[in-house]
Amino acid sequence: MSSVAVLTQESFNEHRSGLRPEKGGGESAGAAAGEEEEALPTYKDAFPPLPEKAASPEGTQETTNAWTSKIRPLKASVITQVFHVPLEERKYKDLNQFGEGDQAKVCVDIMHKTGAHLELSLAKDQGLSIMVSGKLDAVMKARKEIVSRLQTQASATVGIPKEHHRFVIGKNGEKLQELELKTATKIQIPRPDDPSNQIKISGTKEGLEKAKHEILLISAEQDKRAVERVNIDKVYHPFITGAYNKLVGEMMQETGARVNVPPPSVNKTEIVITGEKEQVALAVTMIKKVYEEKKKNATTIAVEVKKSQHKYVIGPKGNTLQEILEKTGVSVEIPPSDSSSETVILRGEPDRLGQALTEVYAKANSYTVSSVSAPSWLHRFIIGKKGQNLAKITQQMPKVHIEFTEGEDKITLEGPTKDVQMVQGQIEVIVTDLVNRMDFTEISVDPKFHRHLIGKGGVNINRIKELHKVSVRIPPDNEKSTVIRIEGDPQGVQEAKKELLELTSRMENERTKDMIIEQRFHRAIIGQKGEKIKEVRDKFPEVIINFPDPAQKSDIVQLRGPRNEVEKCSKFMQKIVAEMTENSFSLSVPIFKQFHRNIIGKGGSNIKKIREETSTKIDLPAENSNSEMIVITGKKANCELARTRILAIQKELANISEMEVSIPSKLHNSLIGSKGRFVRSIMEECGGVHIHFPTEGSGIDKVTIRGPAEEVEKAKQQLLALAEEKQTKSHTAELRAKPEYHKFLIGKGGSNIRKVRDSTGARIIFPTAEDQDQELITVVGTEEAVRDAQKELEELIKSLDNVVEENMIVDPKHHRYFVARRGQVLRDLADEYGGVMVSFPRTGTQSESVTLKGAKDCVEAAKKRMLEIVDDLDAQVTVECVITQKFHRSIMGPKGSRIQQITRDHNVQIKFPEREDLQSKTPEEPIQVNGEANEDVKEPVDPNAPRKCDVIVISGRKERCEAAVEALKVGGYAQCVFLASCFASNHNFAFFLQVNIQVPAPEQQSDKISISGLANHLDRAKEGLLDRVKELQADQEDRALRSYKLTITVDPKYHPKIIGRKGAIITTIRTEHDVNIQFPDKTDENQDQITITGYEHKAIAARDAIQAIVGELEEMISEDITLDSRVHARIIGARGKGIRKIMDEFKVDLRFPQRGSADPNLGTVPGRPELGDEPIDHFLTREEEFLGDVVENESKMPYQRPHGGSASAMDEQRGPSKGFVVREAPWTTGNEKAPDMSSSEDFPSFGAPVAAKASPWGPKRF
């Protein structure tokens, strides 16, 4: 028997007062000194020696420490557990949908949520067995989900002292979570301010008993009273508890002790008794007395009872066992449900065993099993739709279990004898009735016709079912069965059979034909929204036309129907395809990119006119595409006509020349090259001319070259030279070089590669950006020329691979120019000179040395270029160019493109002034009158001096700056003409209109615009100007429509909700309805006014969207909640993550009280009514979890060392420290010397070097 010493508050205070120093005379001081010395620890206590080796019985030396202890075997990370849910506790009892319905969905959801694997099986007693496999944590979580979602829930309460509740919760609620996971229950502990000590548990019966037992154990362990544990064999526990726990209850009432007997489902023999020592001792005596008495007098008998009858002996919730125990005093032991044993053991007084045995057999035989003969095809009619027929019987006789077995012609009944007989009679009547008035038949139909019998969406089979009032079962495709079963009224069955056989016969006489139609025509045959194919189907209604899925990329179109109709439809479709083939001729026309907009025309007028007059389809490349090809599709003659008209527009707009060159067609492929490499290199070199070769196999020798006259001639010469080389003796070689070397090999303006070409006569082709292999360089020409060119290029590449590093001197004042704009100048140098790396000294150092690293030739060239840049910087001057500010934007061009071109062409820097703000001009100085003096009179401004806003500053070499000034001035005039032409029309008249347009100043209030220029250009300019005026008027009307304003009144408290997090909601409304929504400023008087601007119908739609949000917000209800202010910060979490997560999960808000509010604990939870109390319960649970830590920390505060001055005050009261003192140290009892505390060698400080001891053998080597 064990006991626990209890330290009361009084004894604790007494003990504490005894530790305080007392004020007194020398005797007390001396006594205190003696006691203090006795209290000092010994050296062995303070520094315990390491464990020594001890001789083992076998003579081997074995250390007894943690390192030599046996290593625990590894456990498998995956475990398997089996859970059983009895029939009466199953939540889903639909016996005909096992593996389907809600129960299956719940299991799949549990597997997804926990990661565990579930396998379900159904026992004969209709109990559900679930095998769960996975990691321990996943299995425990799955178990909890199974219990809560598949098993009916019960509830119970357990009362323990209020002060023990926090031990049940544990730190951060971990203990409570572990307990809920372990017992698969939900445990609700009352709030700290709730006086109740009752803990509510909900879950299964087994889980309730386990949870209750665990909670009582926790309470017993934390109880300050005595605790006694007695081991009693599990089989004698029923005699100690008594029937319905009456005996143990009386025992607790008599002794006053608390007795906790583990429930039958918990395999523990330990009984825990808590209470006062005398009470515990008395209870233990009584328990042992009962145990000894039963152990001495009780005997057992074993009887065999069918496994299926065990549940009747147990009874609902074990009530039958308790009833037998109460009547006879005999305990009945039933084997576990997962055991195959049928042996039931009765334990008790010998004279009572006979009566108990009678009771057991009576209970086992109180239920009977019977069966009713019924054809299996009638089972579903007996059950009825959604179990309606069966529900009527089971509602009257709920104790009878009815089981239908698929494939068997019988129905099994189980339950009380009388009830079973009544149900059997009712079912037999139903079976007889169904047999008399229902019939079935089966027909054999080839499975390939099944889906046609069913029809699209089941339309055919549903019609037959409704018409003849029958049920038709067509086997699924995976069964591969030919049998179709028809059930129902005898006459209806025969009629349905006849109709199905007729349909089958008709389908057997049908013909299926596959037509080969190119997939590119499928969409055109189907038409927009299927309009064209609908016409074909209407013309041939008996033919089913099936097109392949576009993703399959198949050309096979299937026709199915009567033979003659299929043939007619096939010929009709072939005719349609022939017309489409004739109209699908395609032609590509290369047109310079800048002329595409002229070919389109204003509002697409030009291209639309060409399309209509030539009956062709014309596709232009996207504006951001690099392609210049315009694709024309239609009949061949029409395509040729459209091409001629498009080329005529281009020829009219610019000086475009076209030339035909005769080259033998057999050379065309070799001139084009692999993927067009050769011909593309000629086109790029000759200013982007277009070279058109005839179609392969046509036998035509003429090659067309189109472009500027000079470039066309140049391309002709190169093409003829290449053709001559190919005819005489053409040879091709390939070599490789890193892509960064290509620019250096080509040289500035192609200078380097031109030297190689001129010296050898070979043609060298570099890869373009579209080529996959960016390292491949191709050399074309005669064998000798290719060999020489290849040799020169290989020498150049080899020299580039020779990496060197050189230094050069650059004045530090110029460093900034090279590294500015994120090193743009250095990047340009690297691109131009083979990837050479240039390193400047760090900012702040006055070093002049700059390092260049790369190929030797590249470094030399880059060095030379950098010296040129430095020379330009040293010779840099600044020139001012005066151009009126209103022309600056036109000089810059779109996105600064024109000014960037001038900067590149002349190698200068150009800086435009800030725009003059007309509104910020200061009023003119007041005129001095009657000799008034003004001390701040400013010097008069020269009226002829240029305004600052008109001065453009140009920096660079003097001659380059002057050339740039000329380019700006000429560009300024040209841009004025260009602007005038653009203003006059959107047709890009800048190519052929040279007019000057003068617009009157605003102050003149004139509506006349003057146009001057050549007479033949004035009419066009006037027409374009009038068109532009119409566009401006249309824009003005559109702006007026868009300026519709709508004002709505919304309570300001809803404004943040309408705006949303980071403006997400209001941005969505603005974007969706294309409106501007303005909320009131803080200074506005009307804080509830929201203004919406846009088109009227869109503004109204946006208003409705806002009002819908406000309506939802107004439907919300607010509920006050009291949360301890000490846990507010913990609920909110770091940066509000905690509270945001809860708000997102439950779709509610939590408004905490403001600082200085009357009740700092009072918060508000607004949300929708249907959410219920779940969010509030969650907040309260979180409060309980955090409050436990807060209370625990506050209880420790009085015993913690205070901060600041209070600590030093306490040190002063204690006096000077004596350090750490021990008794019976080695140096006090023997000859050993005490360690020197001041020695840095014996006691080195952290980070300080330790002087090595001198040794006669010299210094140590590590």
Short mmCIF file of C-alpha atoms in Angstrom, two decimals, residues 1039 1041-1048 1058-1059 1063 1065-1081 1089-1103 1106:
data_model
loop_
_atom_site.label_atom_id
_atom_site.label_comp_id
_atom_site.label_asym_id
_atom_site.label_seq_id
_atom_site.Cartn_x
_atom_site.Cartn_y
_atom_site.Cartn_z
CA ARG A 1039 -17.10 60.67 -73.54
CA LEU A 1041 -22.09 58.88 -72.50
CA ARG A 1042 -19.28 57.63 -70.26
CA SER A 1043 -19.66 60.62 -67.91
CA TYR A 1044 -23.02 59.43 -66.50
CA LYS A 1045 -22.89 59.72 -62.69
CA LEU A 1046 -24.83 57.75 -60.15
CA THR A 1047 -24.75 58.31 -56.38
CA ILE A 1048 -25.85 55.72 -53.82
CA ILE A 1058 -17.16 46.68 -50.22
CA ILE A 1059 -13.54 47.65 -50.91
CA GLY A 1063 -9.16 46.56 -52.80
CA ILE A 1065 -13.71 43.36 -54.34
CA ILE A 1066 -14.04 46.95 -55.58
CA THR A 1067 -11.38 46.32 -58.28
CA THR A 1068 -13.40 43.33 -59.52
CA ILE A 1069 -16.59 45.45 -59.72
CA ARG A 1070 -14.74 48.28 -61.53
CA THR A 1071 -13.17 45.89 -64.04
CA GLU A 1072 -16.30 43.82 -64.63
CA HIS A 1073 -18.57 46.83 -65.25
CA ASP A 1074 -15.95 49.23 -66.71
CA VAL A 1075 -16.88 52.07 -64.32
CA ASN A 1076 -15.11 54.40 -61.91
CA ILE A 1077 -16.26 54.12 -58.27
CA GLN A 1078 -15.32 56.93 -55.89
CA PHE A 1079 -15.62 56.63 -52.09
CA PRO A 1080 -15.89 59.79 -49.93
CA ASP A 1081 -12.73 61.34 -48.46
CA GLN A 1089 -22.20 58.80 -50.53
CA ILE A 1090 -20.53 56.52 -53.14
CA THR A 1091 -20.27 57.93 -56.68
CA ILE A 1092 -20.25 55.67 -59.77
CA THR A 1093 -19.21 57.11 -63.18
CA GLY A 1094 -19.50 55.36 -66.57
CA TYR A 1095 -22.10 54.28 -69.14
CA GLU A 1096 -25.60 54.46 -67.66
CA HIS A 1097 -26.41 50.73 -67.92
CA LYS A 1098 -22.98 49.74 -66.59
CA ALA A 1099 -23.24 52.21 -63.68
CA ILE A 1100 -26.65 50.75 -62.76
CA ALA A 1101 -25.21 47.21 -62.91
CA ALA A 1102 -22.31 48.27 -60.64
CA ARG A 1103 -24.81 49.87 -58.24
CA ILE A 1106 -22.73 46.99 -54.47
#
